[in-house]
């Protein structure tokens, strides 16, 4: 732990203390010496480091033994039950090949110079029909590279950042009209990554919202905190925003239904395994828009969380580059908007991109790095933040981490995209590269996330692999991260855990056996009544099976004759 850390930050909370019972160095040395003169089965190597009944320790030993082999490490981490993905942009999560398939299927137009997609036909020079990609491999590869980070090797910070964010505008027309297909595909990926929960970002009815703002306020008219109440009244007058929320809920319900139909979830015999993934939505709001539009779309996100007949929008978030001109100018104002709306709509959930900044980005000065996470946590009251890379530049950053720990404000950490967008790749000496270690040292809850796995050409397992190889995460850390990825999800229902400071089952499930896929009695009834607890039980059962498998694998590695 860095010497600069204050003493009030223990490396692990008391009830999170590791159950790893390692022998002291001298005893271990003596044991190894004894092992040299005993038959191999008399003192297997794993016993030197772990109690024979300590499955976590044995799995950690196995992880240590394979982390130098990328293929074995990936196989281990792919097998690891990884809970949920809390930071997932639906359109950015779709594999680029799938977006290309959509473009060809719909025969949209693609600019041969900029590789921007457009609807509808006919195409105008220098555009080409997307079907040209069927016979022109070079054209297809150029589109693949423009719509994702495939083959991108420029080491420049700004170039990587700009290329990443430019992809969305380029493939946008291809993704249009395919949200249901896309959600089904991302659910399949989530299932294959051994996860049970997906919280994905998707906007709704933005055009309707802008029209309403223009009618009652004007899109270019400034908004101050003193205007919030008046603007809210104008937007909700005569049920105008409620009507938009109902239409948005219907749109999202159709996306969800289309995905379930694609997966054949109603057909028990042929249903895709991805039907078992619990899917929820966070309403996304573009932060680089006029002030009144941002306010109205935030309002829509709060209303969607309580729309009758629709329970799958569970949060609201701001998206688009945090270093954009408007988002930098209006950042504090937008946090004030959220605080105001939370006061009017208590109990609704907020997660925010915050601290997705580093020094060296165009337009970002040092002051911008000093308050964004602070504002998200202490002004907006966000329950989770995404990225959080600029932590160590924030004013009073240790105190901020202390607040996040005490308030249980979780961090969604997409390690791959942090590296691609912000060059926050390794825990080196630069503060911009060290947020994950800082959060973990402060005992702030962390959930690894994919962000835009399609754009990144990555997946959740790759983020876990980066966590092991670049950030020295051991099995104990990985297990906690998987648990936190469900504990801090916004799905409905009570938790399996008694409290967030430890991993003791809630009273109805005290003494329940996680080797059971579904326990009976009071615990079974509790799980049936609480979606969150049910998903967490599934995770605990899978972890039990996983630890049985890999603790045995550790034995075999240590003693092939056993």
Coordinates of C-alpha atoms in Angstrom, one line a residue:
X1 CA 0.0 0.0 0.0
X2 CA 1.4 3.4 -0.8
X3 CA 2.7 5.3 2.2
X4 CA 0.6 8.2 1.4
X5 CA -2.6 6.4 2.3
X6 CA -4.2 7.5 5.6
X7 CA -4.3 5.0 8.4
X8 CA -8.1 4.8 8.3
X9 CA -8.0 2.8 5.1
X10 CA -7.3 -0.8 5.9
X11 CA -6.4 -3.0 2.9
X12 CA -9.5 -5.2 3.5
X13 CA -12.5 -4.5 5.8
X14 CA -12.6 -6.6 8.9
X15 CA -15.3 -8.9 7.7
X16 CA -13.8 -9.1 4.3
X17 CA -10.5 -10.5 5.6
X18 CA -9.1 -13.2 3.5
X19 CA -9.6 -16.8 4.6
X20 CA -6.2 -17.6 3.1
X21 CA -4.3 -19.4 5.8
X22 CA -0.7 -19.4 4.5
X23 CA 2.1 -20.8 6.5
X24 CA 4.8 -18.4 7.5
X25 CA 7.8 -18.2 5.3
X26 CA 10.0 -20.2 7.6
X27 CA 7.4 -22.9 8.2
X28 CA 6.8 -23.1 4.5
X29 CA 10.5 -23.5 3.8
X30 CA 10.7 -26.2 6.4
X31 CA 7.7 -28.0 5.0
X32 CA 9.2 -27.9 1.5
X33 CA 12.4 -29.4 2.8
X34 CA 10.4 -32.2 4.5
X35 CA 8.5 -32.8 1.2
X36 CA 11.8 -33.5 -0.5
X37 CA 12.2 -36.7 1.5
X38 CA 8.6 -37.8 1.5
X39 CA 6.6 -39.4 -1.3
X40 CA 4.9 -36.8 -3.4
X41 CA 1.4 -37.9 -2.2
X42 CA 2.4 -37.5 1.4
X43 CA 2.7 -33.7 1.2
X44 CA 1.3 -32.3 -2.0
X45 CA 2.6 -28.8 -2.9
X46 CA -0.8 -27.1 -2.6
X47 CA -0.9 -28.1 1.1
X48 CA 2.1 -25.9 1.8
X49 CA 0.1 -22.8 1.0
X50 CA -3.5 -23.7 1.8
X51 CA -5.5 -25.5 4.4
X52 CA -6.9 -28.7 2.9
X53 CA -10.5 -27.5 3.3
X54 CA -9.8 -23.9 2.0
X55 CA -11.3 -24.0 -1.5
X56 CA -10.7 -20.3 -2.1
X57 CA -7.0 -20.6 -1.3
X58 CA -6.7 -23.6 -3.5
X59 CA -8.4 -21.9 -6.4
X60 CA -6.1 -18.9 -5.9
X61 CA -3.1 -21.2 -6.1
X62 CA -4.4 -22.6 -9.4
X63 CA -4.9 -19.0 -10.7
X64 CA -1.3 -18.3 -9.7
X65 CA -0.1 -21.4 -11.5
X66 CA -1.8 -20.4 -14.8
X67 CA -1.6 -16.7 -15.0
X68 CA 1.6 -16.8 -17.0
X69 CA -0.2 -18.9 -19.7
X70 CA -2.7 -16.7 -21.6
X71 CA -4.7 -19.6 -23.0
X72 CA -5.0 -21.4 -19.6
X73 CA -5.7 -18.1 -17.9
X74 CA -8.5 -17.2 -20.3
X75 CA -10.0 -20.7 -20.0
X76 CA -10.1 -20.3 -16.2
X77 CA -11.6 -16.8 -16.3
X78 CA -14.1 -17.7 -19.0
X79 CA -15.3 -20.5 -16.6
X80 CA -15.4 -18.1 -13.6
X81 CA -19.0 -17.0 -12.8
X82 CA -18.9 -13.3 -13.3
X83 CA -22.2 -12.0 -12.0
X84 CA -23.4 -9.1 -14.0
X85 CA -22.3 -6.3 -16.4
X86 CA -23.4 -2.9 -15.0
X87 CA -21.8 -0.7 -17.7
X88 CA -22.9 -1.8 -21.1
X89 CA -23.8 0.5 -24.0
X90 CA -26.2 -1.7 -26.1
X91 CA -25.2 -0.4 -29.5
X92 CA -21.5 -0.3 -28.7
X93 CA -21.7 -3.9 -27.3
X94 CA -22.8 -5.5 -30.6
X95 CA -20.0 -7.2 -32.5
X96 CA -19.0 -5.1 -35.5
X97 CA -19.5 -8.1 -37.8
X98 CA -23.1 -8.2 -36.7
X99 CA -23.5 -4.5 -37.5
X100 CA -22.1 -5.2 -40.9
X101 CA -24.6 -8.0 -41.4
X102 CA -27.4 -5.5 -40.5
X103 CA -26.0 -3.0 -43.0
X104 CA -25.9 -5.6 -45.8
X105 CA -29.3 -7.0 -44.9
X106 CA -30.9 -3.5 -45.1
X107 CA -28.6 -2.5 -48.0
X108 CA -27.9 0.9 -46.5
X109 CA -25.4 3.4 -47.9
X110 CA -21.8 3.8 -46.8
X111 CA -19.6 6.7 -47.7
X112 CA -16.5 5.3 -49.4
X113 CA -14.3 8.1 -48.0
X114 CA -15.6 8.6 -44.4
X115 CA -17.2 5.1 -44.0
X116 CA -20.3 6.8 -42.5
X117 CA -23.5 4.8 -42.8
X118 CA -26.8 6.3 -44.0
X119 CA -30.4 5.4 -44.6
X120 CA -32.2 5.2 -47.0
X121 CA -31.2 4.3 -50.6
X122 CA -30.4 5.5 -53.2
X123 CA -26.8 6.0 -52.5
X124 CA -25.0 9.1 -53.8
X125 CA -21.4 9.4 -54.8
X126 CA -19.1 8.8 -53.0
X127 CA -21.4 6.4 -51.2
X128 CA -21.6 2.7 -51.9
X129 CA -24.3 0.2 -51.1
X130 CA -23.4 -1.9 -48.1
X131 CA -24.0 -5.1 -50.2
X132 CA -20.6 -4.2 -51.9
X133 CA -19.0 -5.7 -48.8
X134 CA -20.1 -9.2 -49.9
X135 CA -17.6 -9.2 -52.7
X136 CA -15.1 -6.5 -51.7
X137 CA -12.9 -7.7 -48.8
X138 CA -10.9 -4.5 -48.7
X139 CA -14.1 -2.4 -48.4
X140 CA -15.4 -4.7 -45.7
X141 CA -12.1 -4.5 -43.7
X142 CA -12.0 -0.7 -44.0
X143 CA -15.6 -0.6 -42.6
X144 CA -14.6 -3.0 -39.8
X145 CA -11.7 -0.8 -38.8
X146 CA -13.7 2.5 -39.0
X147 CA -16.6 1.0 -36.9
X148 CA -14.4 -0.4 -34.2
X149 CA -10.9 -0.5 -32.7
X150 CA -10.0 -3.4 -35.0
X151 CA -6.4 -2.9 -36.1
X152 CA -6.1 0.5 -34.4
X153 CA -2.5 0.9 -33.3
X154 CA -1.8 4.6 -33.0
X155 CA -0.3 5.2 -29.6
X156 CA -1.5 8.8 -29.4
X157 CA -3.9 9.5 -26.6
X158 CA -6.1 11.9 -28.6
X159 CA -6.2 9.7 -31.6
X160 CA -7.4 6.6 -29.7
X161 CA -10.0 8.7 -27.9
X162 CA -11.3 10.3 -31.0
X163 CA -11.4 7.1 -33.1
X164 CA -13.3 5.2 -30.3
X165 CA -16.0 7.8 -30.0
X166 CA -16.2 8.4 -33.8
X167 CA -17.3 4.8 -34.4
X168 CA -20.8 5.4 -33.0
X169 CA -21.7 8.1 -35.6
X170 CA -20.3 5.9 -38.4
X171 CA -22.2 2.7 -37.6
X172 CA -25.3 4.5 -36.3
X173 CA -27.5 4.0 -39.3
X174 CA -26.6 0.3 -39.5
X175 CA -27.7 -0.2 -35.8
X176 CA -31.0 1.7 -36.3
X177 CA -34.1 -0.6 -36.3
X178 CA -32.1 -3.5 -34.9
X179 CA -32.2 -2.9 -31.1
X180 CA -34.1 -6.1 -30.5
X181 CA -31.7 -8.2 -32.6
X182 CA -28.8 -6.4 -30.9
X183 CA -30.2 -7.1 -27.4
X184 CA -30.6 -10.8 -28.2
X185 CA -27.0 -10.9 -29.5
X186 CA -25.6 -9.1 -26.4
X187 CA -27.7 -11.4 -24.1
X188 CA -26.1 -14.4 -25.9
X189 CA -22.6 -12.9 -25.3
X190 CA -23.5 -12.2 -21.6
X191 CA -24.5 -15.8 -21.1
X192 CA -21.4 -17.2 -22.8
X193 CA -19.3 -15.0 -20.5
X194 CA -21.0 -16.9 -17.6
X195 CA -23.0 -14.0 -16.3
X196 CA -26.6 -13.8 -15.1
X197 CA -27.4 -10.1 -15.3
X198 CA -27.1 -7.4 -17.9
X199 CA -27.8 -3.7 -17.3
X200 CA -27.6 -2.0 -20.6
X201 CA -27.8 1.6 -21.7
X202 CA -30.3 2.7 -24.3
X203 CA -32.1 5.9 -25.0
X204 CA -35.7 6.5 -26.0
X205 CA -37.9 9.2 -27.6
X206 CA -35.2 11.8 -27.7
X207 CA -36.8 13.5 -30.7
X208 CA -40.2 13.8 -28.9
X209 CA -38.4 15.2 -25.8
X210 CA -36.6 17.9 -27.9
X211 CA -39.9 18.9 -29.6
X212 CA -41.6 19.3 -26.2
X213 CA -38.6 21.4 -24.9
X214 CA -38.7 23.6 -28.0
X215 CA -42.5 24.2 -27.5
X216 CA -42.5 25.0 -23.7
X217 CA -39.1 26.5 -23.2
X218 CA -36.9 26.8 -26.2
X219 CA -33.9 24.6 -26.8
X220 CA -31.4 27.4 -26.7
X221 CA -32.7 29.2 -23.7
X222 CA -30.4 28.9 -20.7
X223 CA -31.4 27.0 -17.6
X224 CA -30.3 27.8 -14.0
X225 CA -31.0 26.0 -10.8
X226 CA -33.6 28.7 -10.1
X227 CA -35.5 27.5 -13.2
X228 CA -35.7 23.8 -12.4
X229 CA -39.1 23.9 -10.8
X230 CA -40.6 26.1 -13.5
X231 CA -39.2 23.9 -16.3
X232 CA -40.4 20.8 -14.6
X233 CA -43.9 22.2 -14.3
X234 CA -43.9 23.2 -18.0
X235 CA -42.7 19.8 -19.1
X236 CA -45.2 17.9 -17.1
X237 CA -48.2 20.2 -17.7
X238 CA -51.2 18.4 -19.2
X239 CA -49.4 15.1 -18.9
X240 CA -47.0 15.9 -21.8
X241 CA -43.9 14.2 -20.3
X242 CA -46.0 11.3 -18.9
X243 CA -47.3 10.6 -22.4
X244 CA -43.7 10.6 -23.8
X245 CA -42.7 8.2 -21.0
X246 CA -45.5 5.8 -21.8
X247 CA -44.5 5.8 -25.5
X248 CA -40.8 5.3 -24.5
X249 CA -41.8 2.4 -22.2
X250 CA -43.7 0.8 -25.0
X251 CA -40.7 1.2 -27.3
X252 CA -38.4 -0.5 -24.8
X253 CA -40.9 -3.2 -24.1
X254 CA -41.0 -4.0 -27.8
X255 CA -37.2 -4.1 -27.9
X256 CA -37.2 -6.5 -25.0
X257 CA -40.0 -8.6 -26.6
X258 CA -38.2 -8.8 -29.9
X259 CA -35.0 -10.0 -28.2
X260 CA -36.9 -12.6 -26.3
X261 CA -38.6 -13.8 -29.5
X262 CA -35.3 -13.9 -31.3
X263 CA -34.0 -16.2 -28.4
X264 CA -37.2 -18.3 -28.5
X265 CA -37.7 -17.8 -24.8
X266 CA -41.3 -19.0 -24.9
X267 CA -40.3 -22.3 -26.3
X268 CA -39.0 -24.4 -23.4
X269 CA -37.5 -27.1 -25.6
X270 CA -35.7 -24.7 -28.0
X271 CA -35.1 -21.7 -25.8
X272 CA -31.6 -20.1 -26.0
X273 CA -29.7 -20.4 -22.8
X274 CA -29.4 -16.6 -22.9
X275 CA -33.1 -16.5 -21.9
X276 CA -31.7 -17.0 -18.4
X277 CA -30.0 -13.7 -18.4
X278 CA -31.9 -11.0 -16.4
X279 CA -32.0 -7.9 -18.6
X280 CA -32.6 -4.3 -17.3
X281 CA -32.2 -0.9 -18.9
X282 CA -30.6 2.3 -17.8
X283 CA -32.0 5.3 -19.7
X284 CA -29.1 7.2 -21.4
X285 CA -29.1 11.0 -21.8
X286 CA -26.6 12.8 -24.1
X287 CA -24.7 15.3 -22.0
X288 CA -23.5 17.4 -24.9
X289 CA -26.9 18.9 -25.6
X290 CA -28.7 22.1 -24.8
X291 CA -29.4 22.5 -21.0
X292 CA -33.2 22.3 -21.2
X293 CA -32.9 19.2 -23.4
X294 CA -30.6 17.5 -20.9
X295 CA -33.0 18.3 -18.1
X296 CA -36.0 17.0 -20.0
X297 CA -34.3 13.7 -21.0
X298 CA -33.1 13.2 -17.4
X299 CA -36.7 13.7 -16.3
X300 CA -37.8 11.0 -18.8
X301 CA -35.2 8.7 -17.2
X302 CA -36.8 9.2 -13.8
X303 CA -40.3 8.8 -15.1
X304 CA -39.4 5.6 -16.9
X305 CA -38.4 4.0 -13.6
X306 CA -42.0 4.3 -12.4
X307 CA -44.1 3.8 -15.6
X308 CA -47.0 1.5 -15.0
X309 CA -46.7 -1.8 -16.7
X310 CA -42.9 -1.4 -17.3
X311 CA -40.4 -2.4 -14.7
X312 CA -37.2 -2.9 -16.7
X313 CA -35.9 0.6 -16.8
X314 CA -34.0 0.7 -13.5
X315 CA -31.7 3.8 -13.8
X316 CA -30.6 6.9 -15.6
X317 CA -27.1 7.8 -16.8
X318 CA -25.4 10.6 -18.8
X319 CA -23.4 9.5 -21.9
X320 CA -21.3 11.0 -24.6
X321 CA -17.7 12.2 -24.1
X322 CA -17.2 13.9 -20.7
X323 CA -14.5 16.1 -22.3
X324 CA -17.0 17.5 -24.8
X325 CA -17.3 21.3 -24.9
X326 CA -20.8 21.4 -23.5
X327 CA -20.4 18.7 -21.0
X328 CA -17.3 20.4 -19.5
X329 CA -19.1 23.7 -19.4
X330 CA -22.4 22.3 -17.9
X331 CA -21.0 19.5 -15.8
X332 CA -21.8 21.0 -12.4
X333 CA -25.2 22.2 -13.6
X334 CA -26.1 18.8 -14.8
X335 CA -25.2 17.3 -11.4
X336 CA -27.5 19.9 -9.9
X337 CA -30.3 18.9 -12.2
X338 CA -30.0 15.3 -11.1
X339 CA -30.0 16.3 -7.4
X340 CA -33.2 18.3 -8.0
X341 CA -34.9 15.4 -9.8
X342 CA -33.8 12.9 -7.2
X343 CA -35.5 15.1 -4.6
X344 CA -38.8 15.1 -6.7
X345 CA -38.6 11.4 -7.5
X346 CA -37.1 9.7 -4.4
X347 CA -36.0 6.1 -4.7
X348 CA -35.0 6.3 -8.4
X349 CA -31.6 5.1 -9.4
X350 CA -28.7 7.1 -10.8
X351 CA -25.4 5.9 -12.2
X352 CA -23.0 8.3 -13.9
X353 CA -20.1 8.4 -16.2
X354 CA -17.7 10.5 -14.1
X355 CA -14.0 11.0 -14.2
X356 CA -13.7 9.6 -17.7
X357 CA -10.9 12.2 -18.2
X358 CA -7.1 12.3 -18.1
X359 CA -4.6 15.1 -18.5
X360 CA -3.6 15.6 -22.1
X361 CA -7.0 15.4 -23.7
X362 CA -7.9 18.4 -25.9
X363 CA -9.9 21.0 -24.1
X364 CA -9.4 19.4 -20.6
X365 CA -7.6 21.7 -18.1
X366 CA -6.4 20.7 -14.7
X367 CA -9.5 22.2 -13.0
X368 CA -11.7 19.8 -14.9
X369 CA -9.9 16.9 -13.3
X370 CA -10.5 18.1 -9.8
X371 CA -14.2 17.8 -9.2
X372 CA -16.2 15.5 -11.6
X373 CA -16.3 12.5 -9.4
X374 CA -16.8 14.6 -6.3
X375 CA -19.8 16.3 -8.0
X376 CA -21.3 12.9 -9.2
X377 CA -21.1 11.5 -5.7
X378 CA -21.7 14.5 -3.4
X379 CA -24.0 16.7 -5.6
X380 CA -25.9 14.3 -7.9
X381 CA -25.9 11.5 -5.3
X382 CA -24.9 8.8 -7.9
X383 CA -25.1 5.3 -6.5
X384 CA -22.4 4.1 -9.0
X385 CA -19.9 5.9 -11.2
X386 CA -18.4 4.6 -14.5
X387 CA -14.7 4.8 -15.3
X388 CA -13.6 7.1 -12.5
X389 CA -10.1 7.4 -13.9
X390 CA -9.3 10.9 -12.7
X391 CA -9.7 10.0 -9.0
X392 CA -6.2 10.9 -7.9
X393 CA -6.5 14.4 -9.5
X394 CA -9.7 15.1 -7.5
X395 CA -9.7 17.7 -4.7
X396 CA -9.3 15.8 -1.4
X397 CA -9.4 12.5 -3.3
X398 CA -8.6 10.4 -0.3
X399 CA -11.6 11.9 1.6
X400 CA -13.7 11.3 -1.6
X401 CA -12.7 7.6 -1.6
X402 CA -13.6 7.4 2.1
X403 CA -17.1 8.8 1.3
X404 CA -17.5 6.4 -1.5
X405 CA -16.5 3.5 0.7
X406 CA -18.9 4.6 3.5
X407 CA -21.8 5.3 1.2
X408 CA -21.2 2.1 -0.8
X409 CA -20.8 4.1 -4.1
X410 CA -19.6 1.5 -6.5
X411 CA -17.2 1.9 -9.5
X412 CA -17.9 0.4 -12.9
X413 CA -14.4 -0.3 -14.2
X414 CA -14.1 -1.1 -17.9
X415 CA -10.4 -1.8 -18.0
X416 CA -10.2 -2.4 -21.8
X417 CA -11.9 0.8 -22.9
X418 CA -10.1 2.8 -20.2
X419 CA -6.9 1.7 -21.9
X420 CA -8.2 2.4 -25.4
X421 CA -9.8 5.8 -24.7
X422 CA -7.7 7.2 -22.0
X423 CA -4.4 5.2 -22.1
X424 CA -5.1 4.1 -18.5
X425 CA -3.6 0.7 -19.2
X426 CA -1.2 -0.2 -16.4
X427 CA -0.9 0.7 -12.7
X428 CA 2.3 2.7 -13.3
X429 CA 3.4 5.9 -11.5
X430 CA 1.2 8.2 -13.5
X431 CA -2.0 9.0 -11.4
X432 CA -4.1 8.5 -14.5
X433 CA -3.2 4.8 -14.7
X434 CA -3.8 4.0 -11.0
X435 CA -7.5 4.4 -10.2
X436 CA -8.3 0.7 -9.8
X437 CA -5.6 0.1 -7.2
X438 CA -6.6 3.3 -5.4
X439 CA -10.3 2.3 -5.2
X440 CA -9.4 -1.2 -4.0
X441 CA -7.0 0.1 -1.4
X442 CA -9.8 2.4 -0.1
X443 CA -12.3 -0.6 -0.1
X444 CA -14.6 1.1 -2.6
X445 CA -16.7 -1.5 -4.2
X446 CA -15.7 -2.3 -7.8
X447 CA -17.4 -4.1 -10.6
X448 CA -15.5 -4.9 -13.8
X449 CA -17.5 -3.9 -16.9
X450 CA -17.3 -4.1 -20.7
X451 CA -18.5 -0.6 -21.7
X452 CA -18.6 -1.1 -25.5
X453 CA -17.2 -4.5 -26.1
X454 CA -18.1 -4.6 -29.8
X455 CA -16.2 -1.4 -30.5
X456 CA -13.3 -2.5 -28.2
X457 CA -13.2 -6.0 -29.9
X458 CA -13.2 -7.4 -26.4
X459 CA -15.4 -9.2 -23.8
X460 CA -15.9 -9.5 -20.1
X461 CA -13.4 -12.3 -19.8
X462 CA -10.7 -10.1 -21.4
X463 CA -11.4 -7.4 -18.8
X464 CA -10.9 -9.9 -16.0
X465 CA -7.8 -11.2 -17.7
X466 CA -6.4 -7.6 -17.9
X467 CA -7.3 -7.3 -14.2
X468 CA -5.1 -10.3 -13.4
X469 CA -2.2 -9.6 -15.7
X470 CA -2.0 -5.8 -15.4
X471 CA -3.5 -5.1 -12.0
X472 CA -2.5 -8.1 -10.0
X473 CA -6.0 -9.2 -9.0
X474 CA -6.0 -12.5 -7.2
X475 CA -8.9 -14.9 -6.8
X476 CA -10.1 -13.2 -3.6
X477 CA -10.4 -9.9 -5.4
X478 CA -12.1 -11.4 -8.5
X479 CA -14.7 -13.2 -6.3
X480 CA -15.5 -10.0 -4.5
X481 CA -15.8 -8.1 -7.8
X482 CA -18.2 -10.8 -9.1
X483 CA -20.4 -10.4 -6.0
X484 CA -20.3 -6.6 -6.2
X485 CA -21.4 -6.7 -9.8
X486 CA -24.8 -8.1 -8.6
X487 CA -25.0 -6.4 -5.2
X488 CA -24.8 -2.9 -6.8
X489 CA -27.1 -3.7 -9.7
X490 CA -30.4 -1.9 -9.8
X491 CA -32.6 -5.0 -10.3
X492 CA -35.6 -5.1 -8.0
X493 CA -35.7 -7.0 -4.7
X494 CA -33.8 -7.4 -1.5
X495 CA -30.2 -8.7 -1.3
X496 CA -29.0 -12.2 -0.4
X497 CA -26.6 -10.5 1.9
X498 CA -27.4 -9.3 5.4
X499 CA -25.5 -6.1 4.7
X500 CA -22.9 -4.7 2.2
X501 CA -20.0 -5.0 4.7
X502 CA -19.8 -8.7 4.6
X503 CA -21.0 -11.9 2.9
X504 CA -23.3 -13.4 5.5
X505 CA -26.6 -14.6 4.1
X506 CA -29.7 -12.7 5.0
X507 CA -31.8 -14.2 7.8
X508 CA -34.2 -16.3 5.7
X509 CA -31.2 -18.0 4.1
X510 CA -29.0 -18.5 7.2
X511 CA -27.4 -21.9 7.0
X512 CA -28.6 -22.6 3.5
X513 CA -26.2 -24.7 1.4
X514 CA -24.9 -23.0 -1.8
X515 CA -24.3 -26.5 -3.3
X516 CA -28.0 -26.6 -3.9
X517 CA -29.2 -25.0 -7.1
X518 CA -32.4 -23.8 -5.4
X519 CA -32.9 -24.2 -1.7
X520 CA -36.2 -25.0 -0.2
X521 CA -38.0 -23.6 2.8
X522 CA -37.9 -20.0 3.9
X523 CA -34.8 -19.3 1.8
X524 CA -36.4 -20.6 -1.3
X525 CA -39.4 -18.5 -0.7
X526 CA -37.2 -15.5 -0.1
X527 CA -35.4 -16.0 -3.4
X528 CA -38.7 -16.4 -5.3
X529 CA -39.8 -13.1 -3.9
X530 CA -36.6 -11.1 -4.6
X531 CA -35.0 -11.0 -8.0
X532 CA -31.7 -9.6 -6.7
X533 CA -31.3 -12.4 -4.1
X534 CA -32.3 -15.0 -6.6
X535 CA -29.6 -13.9 -9.1
X536 CA -27.1 -13.7 -6.2
X537 CA -27.9 -17.2 -5.1
X538 CA -27.4 -18.5 -8.7
X539 CA -24.0 -16.8 -8.6
X540 CA -23.1 -18.4 -5.2
X541 CA -24.1 -21.8 -6.5
X542 CA -22.0 -21.4 -9.6
X543 CA -19.1 -20.2 -7.5
X544 CA -19.4 -23.3 -5.3
X545 CA -19.3 -25.5 -8.4
X546 CA -16.4 -23.5 -9.8
X547 CA -14.4 -23.7 -6.6
X548 CA -14.9 -27.5 -6.4
X549 CA -13.7 -27.9 -9.9
X550 CA -10.6 -25.7 -9.6
X551 CA -9.6 -26.7 -6.1
X552 CA -9.5 -30.3 -7.5
X553 CA -7.5 -29.0 -10.5
X554 CA -5.0 -27.4 -8.1
X555 CA -4.6 -30.8 -6.4
X556 CA -3.9 -32.4 -9.8
X557 CA -1.4 -29.7 -10.8
X558 CA 0.4 -30.2 -7.5
X559 CA 0.3 -33.9 -7.5
X560 CA -0.5 -35.6 -10.8
X561 CA -0.5 -39.0 -9.1
X562 CA -3.3 -38.0 -6.6

